[in-house]
CSV table of C-alpha atoms in Angstrom, one decimal:
chain,number,residue,atom,x,y,z
P,666,MET,CA,122.3,104.9,94.7
P,667,ALA,CA,121.1,107.0,92.2
P,668,LYS,CA,121.9,110.7,90.6
P,669,VAL,CA,119.3,112.7,90.2
P,670,ILE,CA,118.7,116.1,88.3
P,671,VAL,CA,115.8,118.1,89.7
P,672,GLY,CA,114.7,120.7,87.5
P,673,ALA,CA,111.7,123.3,87.4
P,674,THR,CA,111.2,126.4,85.5
P,675,PRO,CA,112.0,129.2,88.5
P,676,PHE,CA,108.3,129.8,89.4
P,677,GLU,CA,107.0,129.1,92.7
P,678,GLY,CA,104.4,127.2,91.4
P,679,HIS,CA,106.5,124.9,89.5
P,680,VAL,CA,109.7,124.9,91.6
P,681,GLY,CA,107.7,124.0,95.0
P,682,PRO,CA,106.5,120.2,93.9
P,683,VAL,CA,110.1,119.3,92.6
P,684,LEU,CA,111.7,120.5,96.0
P,685,THR,CA,109.3,118.0,97.7
P,686,ILE,CA,110.4,115.3,95.6
P,687,ALA,CA,114.4,116.2,95.4
P,688,ALA,CA,113.6,116.3,99.7
P,689,ASP,CA,112.0,112.7,99.5
P,690,LEU,CA,115.0,111.6,97.1
P,691,VAL,CA,117.5,112.9,99.3
P,692,ARG,CA,116.2,111.0,102.4
P,693,ARG,CA,116.6,107.6,100.8
P,694,GLY,CA,119.8,108.6,100.1
P,695,HIS,CA,120.1,109.2,96.4
P,696,GLU,CA,122.3,112.3,95.3
P,697,VAL,CA,120.5,115.1,94.2
P,698,VAL,CA,120.9,118.2,92.1
P,699,VAL,CA,118.2,120.7,91.7
P,700,TYR,CA,118.4,122.6,89.0
P,701,THR,CA,116.5,126.2,88.9
P,702,GLY,CA,116.4,129.6,89.3
P,703,SER,CA,118.9,131.2,91.9
P,704,ARG,CA,116.6,132.2,94.3
P,705,PHE,CA,115.7,128.6,95.6
P,706,GLU,CA,119.5,128.0,96.2
P,707,ALA,CA,119.0,128.3,99.8
P,708,ARG,CA,115.8,126.5,99.5
P,709,ALA,CA,117.2,123.3,97.8
P,710,LEU,CA,120.7,123.3,100.1
P,711,ALA,CA,118.5,123.3,103.5
P,712,ILE,CA,116.7,119.7,102.1
P,713,GLY,CA,120.5,118.0,101.8
P,714,ALA,CA,120.5,118.3,98.2
P,715,ARG,CA,123.3,120.1,95.9
P,716,PHE,CA,122.1,123.3,93.8
P,717,GLN,CA,123.1,124.3,90.1
P,718,ALA,CA,121.4,127.7,88.9
P,719,LEU,CA,119.9,128.3,85.7
P,720,PRO,CA,121.9,130.4,82.9
P,721,PRO,CA,121.7,134.0,83.5
P,722,ASP,CA,119.4,134.3,80.8
P,723,ALA,CA,117.4,131.2,81.7
P,724,ASP,CA,117.2,132.6,85.6
P,725,LEU,CA,113.9,134.6,86.3
P,726,ASP,CA,112.4,135.7,89.2
P,727,ASP,CA,108.6,135.1,89.2
P,728,ARG,CA,108.1,138.0,92.0
P,729,ARG,CA,109.0,140.0,89.9
P,730,LEU,CA,107.6,139.3,86.2
P,731,ASP,CA,105.3,142.4,85.7
P,732,SER,CA,107.9,145.0,86.4
P,733,LEU,CA,109.9,142.8,83.8
P,734,PHE,CA,107.3,142.3,81.4
P,735,PRO,CA,104.7,145.3,81.9
P,736,LEU,CA,103.4,143.8,78.3
P,737,ARG,CA,102.2,140.6,80.1
P,738,ALA,CA,100.3,142.8,83.0
P,739,THR,CA,98.1,144.4,79.5
P,740,LEU,CA,96.7,140.8,78.6
P,741,PRO,CA,93.3,139.2,79.8
P,742,PRO,CA,93.6,135.8,80.4
P,743,GLY,CA,93.4,133.2,78.1
P,744,PRO,CA,95.3,132.6,74.8
P,745,ALA,CA,96.3,135.8,74.8
P,746,GLN,CA,98.5,135.6,78.2
P,747,LEU,CA,99.0,132.1,77.7
P,748,SER,CA,101.1,132.6,74.2
P,749,PHE,CA,102.5,135.2,75.8
P,750,ASP,CA,103.6,133.3,78.7
P,751,PHE,CA,104.9,130.3,76.3
P,752,GLU,CA,107.3,132.4,74.4
P,753,THR,CA,109.0,134.2,76.8
P,754,PHE,CA,109.1,131.6,80.1
P,755,PHE,CA,108.7,128.2,78.5
P,756,LEU,CA,110.2,128.2,75.2
P,757,GLY,CA,111.8,131.5,75.0
P,758,GLN,CA,114.2,130.3,77.8
P,759,LEU,CA,114.3,126.9,76.8
P,760,PRO,CA,117.8,127.5,74.3
P,761,ALA,CA,119.9,128.6,77.8
P,762,GLN,CA,117.9,126.4,80.4
P,763,VAL,CA,119.0,123.3,78.2
P,764,ARG,CA,122.2,124.8,77.3
P,765,GLY,CA,123.1,124.2,81.3
P,766,LEU,CA,121.3,121.1,81.9
P,767,ARG,CA,124.0,119.5,79.2
P,768,ALA,CA,126.9,121.1,80.6
P,769,LEU,CA,125.6,120.2,84.2
P,770,LEU,CA,125.2,116.2,82.9
P,771,ALA,CA,128.8,116.0,81.8
P,772,ARG,CA,129.9,117.1,84.8
P,773,PHE,CA,127.3,115.0,86.9
P,774,PRO,CA,125.8,112.2,84.7
P,775,ALA,CA,122.3,111.7,86.2
P,776,ASP,CA,120.5,108.3,86.0
P,777,VAL,CA,117.4,109.9,86.0
P,778,VAL,CA,116.5,113.8,84.9
P,779,LEU,CA,112.9,114.6,86.8
P,780,GLY,CA,111.1,117.8,86.0
P,781,GLU,CA,107.5,119.6,86.5
P,782,LEU,CA,105.5,119.6,83.4
P,783,GLY,CA,107.3,123.3,82.1
P,784,PHE,CA,110.5,122.0,81.7
P,785,TRP,CA,111.4,121.4,78.5
P,786,SER,CA,114.5,120.7,78.4
P,787,ILE,CA,112.8,117.0,79.2
P,788,PRO,CA,111.2,116.4,75.6
P,789,VAL,CA,114.4,117.8,74.5
P,790,LEU,CA,116.3,115.0,76.1
P,791,SER,CA,113.9,112.6,75.2
P,792,LEU,CA,114.2,113.5,71.3
P,793,SER,CA,117.8,113.8,71.5
P,794,ALA,CA,118.9,110.3,72.0
P,795,ALA,CA,117.6,106.5,72.2
P,796,PRO,CA,116.6,105.8,76.4
P,797,ARG,CA,119.5,103.8,76.7
P,798,GLU,CA,121.8,106.3,75.7
P,799,ARG,CA,120.7,109.6,78.3
P,800,PRO,CA,119.1,109.3,81.7
P,801,THR,CA,115.5,108.3,82.8
P,802,LEU,CA,113.2,111.0,81.8
P,803,VAL,CA,110.4,112.0,84.8
P,804,THR,CA,107.9,114.9,84.2
P,805,LEU,CA,105.7,115.5,87.3
P,806,GLY,CA,102.2,116.6,86.2
P,807,SER,CA,100.9,119.7,88.7
P,808,ILE,CA,98.1,121.5,86.6
P,809,PRO,CA,95.0,119.3,85.2
P,810,LEU,CA,95.9,117.5,82.2
P,811,LEU,CA,95.8,119.4,79.1
P,812,ILE,CA,96.8,116.7,76.5
P,813,GLN,CA,93.9,116.7,74.0
P,814,SER,CA,91.4,113.9,74.0
P,815,GLU,CA,88.8,113.4,71.9
P,816,ASP,CA,86.9,112.2,75.5
P,817,ALA,CA,87.0,115.2,76.9
P,818,PRO,CA,86.8,119.4,76.2
P,819,ALA,CA,89.6,121.7,74.9
P,820,PHE,CA,91.9,122.9,78.0
P,821,GLY,CA,91.1,126.4,78.7
P,822,PRO,CA,87.6,127.3,79.2
P,823,GLY,CA,86.7,124.6,82.2
P,824,LEU,CA,84.3,123.1,79.9
P,825,LEU,CA,82.7,119.9,81.8
P,826,PRO,CA,83.1,116.4,79.9
P,827,THR,CA,79.9,115.1,78.3
P,828,SER,CA,79.8,111.3,77.2
P,829,GLY,CA,78.6,110.6,73.4
P,830,GLU,CA,79.4,110.2,70.3
P,831,GLU,CA,78.2,113.7,70.0
P,832,ALA,CA,80.6,115.1,73.0
P,833,ARG,CA,83.2,113.1,71.4
P,834,ALA,CA,82.9,115.1,68.0
P,835,ARG,CA,82.1,117.7,69.8
P,836,ASN,CA,86.3,117.4,71.5
P,837,ARG,CA,87.5,117.0,68.1
P,838,ALA,CA,86.4,120.2,66.6
P,839,MET,CA,87.5,122.1,70.1
P,840,ASN,CA,91.0,120.6,69.6
P,841,ALA,CA,90.8,121.6,66.0
P,842,GLU,CA,89.9,124.8,66.3
P,843,VAL,CA,93.2,125.1,69.8
P,844,ARG,CA,95.5,124.1,67.6
P,845,ARG,CA,94.1,126.9,65.2
P,846,LEU,CA,94.2,129.1,68.0
P,847,PHE,CA,98.1,128.5,68.9
P,848,ALA,CA,98.7,127.7,64.9
P,849,ASP,CA,101.3,131.4,65.9
P,850,LEU,CA,102.9,129.6,68.8
P,851,GLN,CA,102.9,126.7,67.2
P,852,SER,CA,105.9,128.1,64.5
P,853,PHE,CA,107.4,129.5,67.4
P,854,GLY,CA,107.7,126.4,69.1
P,855,GLU,CA,109.3,124.3,65.9
P,856,ALA,CA,111.9,127.0,65.3
P,857,THR,CA,112.9,127.2,68.7
P,858,LEU,CA,113.5,122.8,68.7
P,859,ARG,CA,114.7,122.8,65.5
P,860,SER,CA,117.4,125.6,66.9
P,861,LEU,CA,118.3,122.9,69.3
P,862,GLY,CA,118.4,120.5,66.9
P,863,VAL,CA,115.6,118.4,67.0
P,864,PRO,CA,112.1,118.2,65.5
P,865,MET,CA,108.8,119.3,67.0
P,866,PRO,CA,106.9,115.5,66.1
P,867,GLU,CA,103.6,116.8,66.8
P,868,TYR,CA,100.5,119.4,68.8
P,869,LEU,CA,102.8,121.9,71.2
P,870,PHE,CA,101.3,121.1,74.0
P,871,ASP,CA,101.0,117.1,73.7
P,872,VAL,CA,105.1,117.3,73.3
P,873,PRO,CA,106.0,117.4,77.1
P,874,PHE,CA,103.2,114.3,78.1
P,875,ARG,CA,104.5,112.1,75.0
P,876,ARG,CA,108.1,112.6,75.0
P,877,THR,CA,109.4,112.0,78.1
P,878,ASP,CA,109.6,108.0,79.9
P,879,HIS,CA,107.3,108.2,83.1
P,880,TYR,CA,104.5,111.1,83.0
P,881,LEU,CA,103.5,111.3,86.8
P,882,GLN,CA,99.9,113.1,88.0
P,883,LEU,CA,100.0,114.3,90.9
P,884,THR,CA,96.2,113.3,92.0
P,885,VAL,CA,93.9,110.9,91.6
P,886,PRO,CA,91.9,109.5,88.8
P,887,GLY,CA,88.7,110.6,90.8
P,888,PHE,CA,89.8,113.7,90.6
P,889,GLU,CA,90.8,113.7,86.2
P,890,TYR,CA,88.1,113.5,83.6
P,891,PRO,CA,88.3,109.8,82.3
P,892,ARG,CA,90.0,109.3,79.0
P,893,GLY,CA,90.5,106.5,76.7
P,894,ASP,CA,93.2,107.6,74.9
P,895,LEU,CA,96.2,108.8,77.5
P,896,PRO,CA,99.8,107.1,76.7
P,897,GLY,CA,100.7,104.0,78.4
P,898,HIS,CA,103.3,105.9,79.8
P,899,LEU,CA,100.9,108.1,82.0
P,900,ARG,CA,99.7,107.2,85.1
P,901,PHE,CA,98.2,108.8,88.1
P,902,VAL,CA,100.2,108.6,92.1
P,903,GLY,CA,98.4,110.9,94.2
P,904,THR,CA,98.8,113.4,95.6
P,905,LEU,CA,102.0,115.2,97.2
P,906,PRO,CA,101.6,115.1,100.9
P,907,PRO,CA,101.5,118.4,102.5
P,908,THR,CA,105.3,119.3,104.1
P,909,PRO,CA,105.4,119.2,107.9
P,910,SER,CA,105.6,122.5,109.4
P,911,SER,CA,107.6,122.2,112.8
P,912,SER,CA,108.3,125.9,113.4
P,913,TYR,CA,105.0,127.5,113.6
P,914,ALA,CA,103.9,129.4,116.6
P,915,GLU,CA,100.1,129.3,116.8
P,916,PRO,CA,98.5,132.6,117.3
P,917,ALA,CA,96.3,133.1,120.2
P,918,TRP,CA,93.4,132.5,118.5
P,919,TRP,CA,93.6,129.2,117.4
P,920,PRO,CA,92.0,127.2,119.8
P,921,GLU,CA,89.0,128.4,118.8
P,922,LEU,CA,89.8,126.0,115.9
P,923,SER,CA,88.1,123.4,117.9
P,924,ALA,CA,85.3,125.8,119.7
P,925,GLY,CA,82.7,124.1,117.5
P,926,ARG,CA,81.7,126.8,115.4
P,927,PRO,CA,82.1,126.0,111.9
P,928,VAL,CA,85.7,127.1,110.1
P,929,VAL,CA,85.8,128.5,106.7
P,930,VAL,CA,89.7,129.1,105.1
P,931,VAL,CA,90.2,131.5,102.7
P,932,THR,CA,93.3,132.3,100.3
P,933,GLN,CA,94.7,133.4,97.3
P,934,GLY,CA,97.7,130.9,97.7
P,935,THR,CA,101.4,132.1,97.5
P,936,VAL,CA,101.8,133.5,93.9
P,937,ALA,CA,98.0,135.4,92.8
P,938,ASN,CA,98.0,137.6,95.9
P,939,ASN,CA,98.6,140.7,95.1
P,940,ASP,CA,95.2,142.1,95.1
P,941,LEU,CA,93.8,140.7,98.6
P,942,THR,CA,90.3,142.6,97.2
P,943,GLU,CA,89.8,140.0,94.5
P,944,LEU,CA,88.6,136.8,97.0
P,945,ILE,CA,89.5,137.5,100.4
P,946,VAL,CA,88.0,140.6,101.1
P,947,PRO,CA,84.5,140.2,100.0
P,948,THR,CA,84.7,136.5,101.7
P,949,VAL,CA,85.2,138.0,104.7
P,950,ARG,CA,82.3,140.3,103.9
P,951,ALA,CA,80.5,138.2,103.0
P,952,LEU,CA,80.6,136.0,106.3
P,953,ALA,CA,80.7,138.0,108.2
P,954,ASP,CA,77.3,138.0,110.2
P,955,LEU,CA,77.6,133.9,109.3
P,956,ASP,CA,78.2,131.3,112.7
P,957,VAL,CA,81.7,130.7,111.4
P,958,LEU,CA,84.8,131.1,112.2
P,959,VAL,CA,86.7,133.0,109.5
P,960,VAL,CA,90.4,132.5,109.0
P,961,ALA,CA,91.9,134.9,106.0
P,962,ALA,CA,95.7,132.9,105.2
P,963,THR,CA,97.2,135.5,103.1
P,964,ALA,CA,100.3,134.9,102.6
P,965,ARG,CA,102.3,137.3,103.0
P,966,ALA,CA,103.8,139.2,106.0
P,967,ASP,CA,101.6,142.4,104.7
P,968,GLY,CA,98.5,140.5,104.5
P,969,PRO,CA,96.5,141.3,107.1
P,970,GLU,CA,97.1,145.0,107.5
P,971,LEU,CA,95.9,145.5,104.0
P,972,VAL,CA,92.9,143.7,104.7
P,973,ARG,CA,92.9,145.4,107.3
P,974,GLN,CA,92.7,149.0,105.1
P,975,ALA,CA,90.7,147.0,102.5
P,976,LEU,CA,87.8,146.7,105.6
P,977,GLY,CA,87.6,149.5,107.5
P,978,ASP,CA,86.6,147.5,110.9
P,979,VAL,CA,88.0,143.7,110.7
P,980,PRO,CA,84.6,141.3,111.7
P,981,ASP,CA,84.3,139.8,115.2
P,982,ASN,CA,84.4,136.3,113.7
P,983,VAL,CA,87.3,136.9,111.1
P,984,ARG,CA,91.2,136.0,112.2
P,985,LEU,CA,93.5,137.5,109.7
P,986,ALA,CA,96.9,135.6,109.1
P,987,GLY,CA,99.7,135.9,107.2
P,988,PHE,CA,101.8,132.7,106.5
P,989,VAL,CA,99.7,129.4,108.0
P,990,PRO,CA,101.2,126.2,107.2
P,991,PHE,CA,98.2,124.3,105.6
P,992,ASP,CA,99.1,120.4,107.5
P,993,ARG,CA,98.2,122.7,111.0
P,994,LEU,CA,95.6,124.5,109.9
P,995,LEU,CA,93.3,122.6,107.1
P,996,PRO,CA,92.4,119.3,109.4
P,997,HIS,CA,90.2,122.2,111.4
P,998,ALA,CA,88.5,123.6,108.2
P,999,ASP,CA,84.7,123.1,107.3
P,1000,ALA,CA,85.5,124.8,104.0
P,1001,LEU,CA,88.1,126.4,102.2
P,1002,VAL,CA,87.8,129.1,99.7
P,1003,THR,CA,90.4,129.4,97.0
P,1004,ASN,CA,91.1,131.0,93.7
P,1005,GLY,CA,91.9,127.7,92.2
P,1006,GLY,CA,95.5,126.6,92.6
P,1007,TYR,CA,96.2,123.6,91.5
P,1008,GLY,CA,98.4,122.4,94.7
P,1009,GLY,CA,96.3,124.0,97.2
P,1010,VAL,CA,93.1,122.4,95.4
P,1011,GLN,CA,94.9,119.0,96.0
P,1012,THR,CA,96.3,119.9,99.6
P,1013,ALA,CA,92.3,120.5,100.5
P,1014,LEU,CA,91.0,117.1,99.3
P,1015,TYR,CA,94.2,115.0,100.8
P,1016,TYR,CA,92.1,116.2,104.5
P,1017,GLY,CA,88.6,115.4,102.8
P,1018,VAL,CA,87.6,119.9,102.9
P,1019,PRO,CA,84.9,120.7,100.5
P,1020,LEU,CA,85.7,123.9,98.6
P,1021,VAL,CA,84.2,127.0,97.1
P,1022,VAL,CA,86.4,127.9,94.0
P,1023,ALA,CA,87.0,131.0,92.2
P,1024,GLY,CA,90.0,131.6,89.5
P,1025,VAL,CA,90.2,132.8,86.1
P,1026,SER,CA,93.9,132.9,85.4
P,1027,GLU,CA,96.4,130.7,84.3
P,1028,ASP,CA,94.6,126.8,84.9
P,1029,LYS,CA,92.9,127.9,87.4
P,1030,PRO,CA,89.4,127.7,85.6
P,1031,GLU,CA,90.4,124.0,84.8
P,1032,VAL,CA,90.8,123.1,88.6
P,1033,ALA,CA,87.6,124.7,89.0
P,1034,ALA,CA,85.5,122.8,86.5
P,1035,ARG,CA,87.7,119.4,88.3
P,1036,VAL,CA,86.1,120.2,91.7
P,1037,GLU,CA,82.6,121.0,90.2
P,1038,TRP,CA,82.8,118.0,88.0
P,1039,SER,CA,83.7,115.3,91.3
P,1040,GLY,CA,81.2,117.1,93.7
P,1041,THR,CA,83.8,118.6,95.7
P,1042,GLY,CA,82.6,122.7,95.9
P,1043,VAL,CA,80.9,124.6,94.4
P,1044,ASN,CA,82.9,126.6,91.2
P,1045,LEU,CA,81.9,130.8,91.2
P,1046,ARG,CA,83.4,130.9,87.5
P,1047,THR,CA,84.8,134.0,88.0
P,1048,GLY,CA,87.7,134.9,89.8
P,1049,ARG,CA,86.5,138.5,91.3
P,1050,PRO,CA,83.3,137.0,93.1
P,1051,ALA,CA,80.6,139.5,94.4
P,1052,VAL,CA,79.9,139.1,98.1
P,1053,THR,CA,76.3,137.7,97.5
P,1054,GLU,CA,78.0,134.7,95.3
P,1055,VAL,CA,80.8,134.5,98.2
P,1056,ARG,CA,77.6,133.9,101.2
P,1057,VAL,CA,75.4,131.3,98.8
P,1058,ALA,CA,78.8,129.5,97.8
P,1059,VAL,CA,80.1,128.7,101.2
P,1060,ARG,CA,76.3,128.2,102.9
P,1061,THR,CA,76.0,126.0,100.6
P,1062,VAL,CA,79.1,124.1,100.5
P,1063,LEU,CA,78.7,124.1,104.8
P,1064,ARG,CA,74.9,122.9,104.5
P,1065,ASP,CA,74.7,120.1,101.9
P,1066,PRO,CA,76.3,117.2,103.1
P,1067,GLY,CA,77.1,115.6,99.9
P,1068,TYR,CA,80.1,118.1,99.3
P,1069,ARG,CA,82.0,116.8,102.7
P,1070,SER,CA,81.0,113.5,101.8
P,1071,GLN,CA,82.7,114.0,98.3
P,1072,ALA,CA,85.7,115.7,99.5
P,1073,ALA,CA,86.1,112.6,101.8
P,1074,ILE,CA,86.0,110.1,99.5
P,1075,MET,CA,88.4,111.5,97.5
P,1076,ALA,CA,90.7,111.9,100.5
P,1077,LYS,CA,90.4,107.9,100.7
P,1078,GLU,CA,91.2,108.0,97.5
P,1079,ILE,CA,94.5,110.3,98.0
P,1080,GLY,CA,95.1,107.9,101.4
P,1081,GLN,CA,95.6,104.5,98.6
P,1082,HIS,CA,98.6,106.4,96.0
P,1083,SER,CA,101.7,107.4,97.4
P,1084,PRO,CA,103.7,109.6,95.1
P,1085,PHE,CA,107.4,109.3,96.6
P,1086,ASP,CA,107.2,105.4,96.2
P,1087,ALA,CA,105.9,105.2,92.9
P,1088,ILE,CA,109.0,108.0,92.0
P,1089,ALA,CA,111.0,106.1,94.3
P,1090,GLU,CA,110.8,102.8,92.4
P,1091,ILE,CA,111.5,104.6,88.9
P,1092,VAL,CA,114.8,106.1,90.4
P,1093,ASP,CA,115.7,102.7,91.7
P,1094,ALA,CA,115.3,101.1,88.6
P,1095,ALA,CA,117.3,103.6,86.9
P,1096,ALA,CA,120.3,103.3,89.0
P,1097,ARG,CA,120.1,99.5,88.2
P,1098,ARG,CA,120.6,99.8,84.5
């Protein structure tokens, strides 16, 4: 049995994957402590893990970011918002996060510390001691690869890769421009790491990829741009399977999912769903007169009523829902319209469901670009599409069998990987050290 600390930035999209992995490690008999925001304590205890909250000055609540940090809401998606997020939520909270982790390690000498990409305590531990003098470090990649490479465009705008020396020269120039663009953030990061007694050994955004023992990307190679210069400890381990739902009460319309009409699911995910007029409402309007069944999964209890208010009249072919488990819904779906959250897209591909993607914040343009590049769906290249854009894209995905074929190929590749087994092998090896 190994001792494992599972850490995460206290945001839903960061915590969800590590809790899934923590649950599997508990089932395998390992002793697991979840180290993240206090609002996730009940969920950690429910899977049989122990829990340690982040220190108060790092214990953020991502449901209140706009009220706690009103400046953020005024920043456009892109470099300005990304710099703010790193200075405030990742590097800004890092000293307290590291302090709490070191105190936890003194009480619970873990064999493994596992965290997601934003859990910067892992590179700090890596830079602080030799491998034999610290736990084995495992980092999970739950967004597209943002490590710089001459084989792929710079992360951010969602550019598609091209091949050849001219493309590599362009990529090198873009990488240099990005480093210049984030020079102030680089300086902030260097000062933060110096305060913790460690150097900043390379470009800021490359550090979490290079300063860990195992970097495990939660997808398959077929969904990521090919690169010949990735670190040797970075490998693709496949998509996390959806958590099985056991207590969901199927609504009265559930049999309609198997009635023969194509089923189109639309969602804005569990985080970026404050304004349902961005994607859900336009999609409902776009598909109102098509011979399809539309399931609007709003992922919030008041979501159906908000959509009703925005629409006035709900079309006859639309079913409004709050929280619907995707492990139950997506096996019935013929297409998913989504704002491009990485986890939701991976879940759709797990079931071989082709996509229509509309997202512009955080990593969503990069997710959408990979959907386009892999042939598994249509990239609308906007976060607030027009009704006609959604209508054309959905009809294209439903009518062109190539999209479903490519999604099925991706599902087959996903089925050949087991992230749980890959992580368990690392944990078992660490316990034998």
